[in-house]
mmCIF file of C-alpha atoms in Angstrom:
data_model
loop_
_atom_site.group_PDB
_atom_site.id
_atom_site.type_symbol
_atom_site.label_atom_id
_atom_site.label_comp_id
_atom_site.label_asym_id
_atom_site.label_seq_id
_atom_site.Cartn_x
_atom_site.Cartn_y
_atom_site.Cartn_z
ATOM 1 C CA MET A 13 -89.649 3.427 122.788
ATOM 2 C CA LYS A 14 -86.249 4.614 123.135
ATOM 3 C CA ALA A 15 -83.676 2.161 124.312
ATOM 4 C CA ARG A 16 -82.899 4.125 127.496
ATOM 5 C CA THR A 17 -86.408 4.392 128.382
ATOM 6 C CA ARG A 18 -86.793 0.685 128.069
ATOM 7 C CA ALA A 19 -83.993 0.251 130.526
ATOM 8 C CA ARG A 20 -85.352 2.799 132.780
ATOM 9 C CA GLY A 21 -88.911 1.071 132.594
ATOM 10 C CA VAL A 22 -87.073 -2.020 133.630
ATOM 11 C CA ALA A 23 -85.397 -0.267 136.525
ATOM 12 C CA LEU A 24 -88.837 1.435 137.676
ATOM 13 C CA GLN A 25 -90.443 -2.061 137.499
ATOM 14 C CA VAL A 26 -87.868 -3.598 140.125
ATOM 15 C CA LEU A 27 -87.833 -0.484 142.335
ATOM 16 C CA TYR A 28 -91.780 -0.679 142.483
ATOM 17 C CA GLU A 29 -91.552 -4.434 143.201
ATOM 18 C CA LEU A 30 -88.850 -3.650 145.841
ATOM 19 C CA ASP A 31 -91.083 -0.794 147.237
ATOM 20 C CA ILE A 32 -93.916 -2.773 147.899
ATOM 21 C CA ALA A 33 -92.349 -6.304 148.281
ATOM 22 C CA ASN A 34 -89.113 -6.908 150.261
ATOM 23 C CA HIS A 35 -87.805 -9.318 147.612
ATOM 24 C CA PRO A 36 -84.121 -9.723 147.085
ATOM 25 C CA PRO A 37 -83.074 -6.844 144.636
ATOM 26 C CA ALA A 38 -80.475 -8.735 142.373
ATOM 27 C CA GLN A 39 -83.177 -11.548 141.560
ATOM 28 C CA VAL A 40 -86.156 -9.217 140.720
ATOM 29 C CA LEU A 41 -83.793 -7.492 138.459
ATOM 30 C CA GLN A 42 -82.375 -10.633 136.821
ATOM 31 C CA GLU A 43 -86.197 -11.655 136.649
ATOM 32 C CA ARG A 44 -87.462 -8.308 134.948
ATOM 33 C CA LEU A 45 -84.487 -8.458 132.463
ATOM 34 C CA ALA A 46 -85.593 -12.188 131.702
ATOM 35 C CA ASP A 47 -88.994 -10.899 130.817
ATOM 36 C CA GLU A 48 -87.646 -7.900 128.992
ATOM 37 C CA PRO A 49 -84.104 -8.633 127.509
ATOM 38 C CA LEU A 50 -81.930 -5.638 127.092
ATOM 39 C CA PRO A 51 -78.667 -5.255 125.352
ATOM 40 C CA VAL A 52 -75.688 -5.533 128.085
ATOM 41 C CA GLU A 53 -75.032 -1.917 128.331
ATOM 42 C CA LEU A 54 -78.549 -1.247 128.706
ATOM 43 C CA ALA A 55 -79.042 -3.614 131.462
ATOM 44 C CA GLU A 56 -76.152 -2.330 133.135
ATOM 45 C CA PHE A 57 -77.978 1.180 132.831
ATOM 46 C CA ALA A 58 -80.960 -0.423 134.479
ATOM 47 C CA ARG A 59 -78.841 -2.001 136.906
ATOM 48 C CA GLN A 60 -77.047 1.105 137.955
ATOM 49 C CA ILE A 61 -80.332 3.269 138.495
ATOM 50 C CA VAL A 62 -81.610 0.106 140.863
ATOM 51 C CA PHE A 63 -78.672 -0.111 142.759
ATOM 52 C CA GLY A 64 -77.957 3.749 142.666
ATOM 53 C CA VAL A 65 -81.531 4.396 144.104
ATOM 54 C CA LEU A 66 -81.886 1.606 146.503
ATOM 55 C CA PRO A 67 -79.410 2.645 149.214
ATOM 56 C CA ILE A 68 -80.587 6.189 149.162
ATOM 57 C CA ARG A 69 -84.482 5.949 149.216
ATOM 58 C CA GLU A 70 -84.951 7.210 152.526
ATOM 59 C CA GLN A 71 -82.668 10.487 151.372
ATOM 60 C CA LEU A 72 -84.372 10.902 148.282
ATOM 61 C CA ASP A 73 -87.685 10.823 150.281
ATOM 62 C CA HIS A 74 -86.670 13.146 152.352
ATOM 63 C CA ILE A 75 -85.418 15.656 149.806
ATOM 64 C CA LEU A 76 -88.866 14.933 147.716
ATOM 65 C CA ALA A 77 -90.757 16.008 150.964
ATOM 66 C CA ARG A 78 -88.593 18.994 151.902
ATOM 67 C CA TYR A 79 -88.826 20.352 148.227
ATOM 68 C CA ALA A 80 -92.232 19.288 147.420
ATOM 69 C CA PRO A 81 -94.106 19.752 150.688
ATOM 70 C CA ASP A 82 -97.478 19.860 148.870
ATOM 71 C CA TRP A 83 -97.247 16.137 148.121
ATOM 72 C CA PRO A 84 -97.021 14.165 151.350
ATOM 73 C CA LEU A 85 -94.870 10.941 150.305
ATOM 74 C CA ASP A 86 -97.349 8.464 151.928
ATOM 75 C CA GLN A 87 -99.906 9.733 149.752
ATOM 76 C CA ILE A 88 -97.884 9.381 146.384
ATOM 77 C CA ALA A 89 -98.683 6.136 144.507
ATOM 78 C CA ALA A 90 -95.777 3.790 144.668
ATOM 79 C CA ILE A 91 -95.009 3.911 140.734
ATOM 80 C CA ASP A 92 -94.880 7.709 140.995
ATOM 81 C CA ARG A 93 -92.611 7.753 143.933
ATOM 82 C CA ASN A 94 -90.274 5.539 142.363
ATOM 83 C CA ILE A 95 -90.288 7.487 139.147
ATOM 84 C CA LEU A 96 -89.582 10.621 141.240
ATOM 85 C CA ARG A 97 -86.485 9.097 143.397
ATOM 86 C CA MET A 98 -85.341 7.668 139.438
ATOM 87 C CA ALA A 99 -85.276 11.213 138.136
ATOM 88 C CA ALA A 100 -83.841 12.777 141.391
ATOM 89 C CA TRP A 101 -80.852 10.100 141.583
ATOM 90 C CA GLU A 102 -80.200 10.815 137.739
ATOM 91 C CA PHE A 103 -79.960 14.404 137.753
ATOM 92 C CA ALA A 104 -78.698 15.177 141.280
ATOM 93 C CA VAL A 105 -76.434 12.100 142.158
ATOM 94 C CA GLN A 106 -75.523 10.396 138.833
ATOM 95 C CA LYS A 107 -75.353 13.467 137.115
ATOM 96 C CA ASP A 108 -74.690 11.937 133.834
ATOM 97 C CA THR A 109 -77.982 12.765 132.543
ATOM 98 C CA PRO A 110 -79.002 16.435 131.801
ATOM 99 C CA VAL A 111 -81.891 17.602 134.116
ATOM 100 C CA LYS A 112 -84.291 18.096 131.273
ATOM 101 C CA VAL A 113 -83.710 14.898 129.893
ATOM 102 C CA ALA A 114 -84.520 13.141 133.350
ATOM 103 C CA ILE A 115 -87.369 15.199 133.967
ATOM 104 C CA ASN A 116 -88.673 14.327 130.294
ATOM 105 C CA GLU A 117 -87.878 10.570 130.632
ATOM 106 C CA ALA A 118 -89.466 10.618 134.090
ATOM 107 C CA VAL A 119 -93.107 12.172 132.665
ATOM 108 C CA GLU A 120 -92.698 9.352 129.867
ATOM 109 C CA LEU A 121 -92.485 6.692 132.282
ATOM 110 C CA ALA A 122 -95.287 8.562 134.333
ATOM 111 C CA LYS A 123 -97.452 8.100 130.886
ATOM 112 C CA MET A 124 -96.916 4.595 130.479
ATOM 113 C CA TYR A 125 -97.107 3.442 134.236
ATOM 114 C CA GLY A 126 -99.030 5.733 136.135
ATOM 115 C CA SER A 127 -102.624 6.982 136.229
ATOM 116 C CA ASP A 128 -103.801 9.540 133.877
ATOM 117 C CA SER A 129 -102.765 12.876 135.923
ATOM 118 C CA ALA A 130 -99.349 11.126 137.005
ATOM 119 C CA SER A 131 -97.299 12.856 134.407
ATOM 120 C CA ARG A 132 -98.341 16.477 135.149
ATOM 121 C CA PHE A 133 -97.954 15.082 138.759
ATOM 122 C CA VAL A 134 -94.627 13.944 138.184
ATOM 123 C CA ASN A 135 -93.694 17.033 136.142
ATOM 124 C CA GLY A 136 -95.017 19.431 138.797
ATOM 125 C CA VAL A 137 -92.670 17.546 141.475
ATOM 126 C CA LEU A 138 -89.693 17.723 139.621
ATOM 127 C CA GLY A 139 -90.126 21.038 138.476
ATOM 128 C CA SER A 140 -90.112 22.131 142.065
ATOM 129 C CA LEU A 141 -87.167 20.110 142.544
ATOM 130 C CA VAL A 142 -85.162 21.146 139.744
ATOM 131 C CA GLU A 143 -84.615 24.650 141.213
ATOM 132 C CA HIS A 144 -82.884 22.880 143.997
ATOM 133 C CA HIS A 145 -80.718 20.238 142.212
ATOM 134 C CA ASN A 146 -77.382 21.352 143.311
ATOM 135 C CA ASP A 147 -78.674 21.304 147.043
ATOM 136 C CA VAL A 148 -79.889 17.709 146.589
ATOM 137 C CA ALA A 149 -76.647 16.646 145.279
ATOM 138 C CA GLN A 150 -74.888 18.095 148.111
ATOM 139 C CA PHE A 151 -77.258 16.663 150.737
ATOM 140 C CA VAL A 152 -77.094 13.033 149.310
ATOM 141 C CA GLN A 153 -73.394 13.761 149.066
ATOM 142 C CA ASN A 154 -73.283 14.724 152.823
ATOM 143 C CA ILE A 155 -75.601 11.482 153.848
ATOM 144 C CA ARG A 156 -73.120 9.390 152.036
ATOM 145 C CA LYS A 157 -70.149 10.717 154.048
ATOM 146 C CA ASP A 158 -71.922 9.877 157.456
#
């Protein structure tokens, strides 16, 4: 597994736990990094994902619901929902990861952590979202200003 994929996997595990249990984020991240030690730069990347996604989960969910209305968020598995949030954050907010890379990484995470059909589902949702990634970035930026 590629190094950044491992870091994304750690971030996904943290976000998943935070989604289903209201544990302290820093503590959960620390515990996951103890279980899956990463070099400093990759641990920092995982931290950036977690603390980048966390404060804007609602906005990311709103975006996913808006641009992928065929998939009601309350019916999406928590693991898939967090994969989608992470990918949207990476390509629309962080913007250091090329869109295709963010989607490919999300699909890989879905294959590793999701159900048999999760990778196709994640690819489909992100495919519909990618057409609007500039709108997504603008939406999140406007929310942050408020």
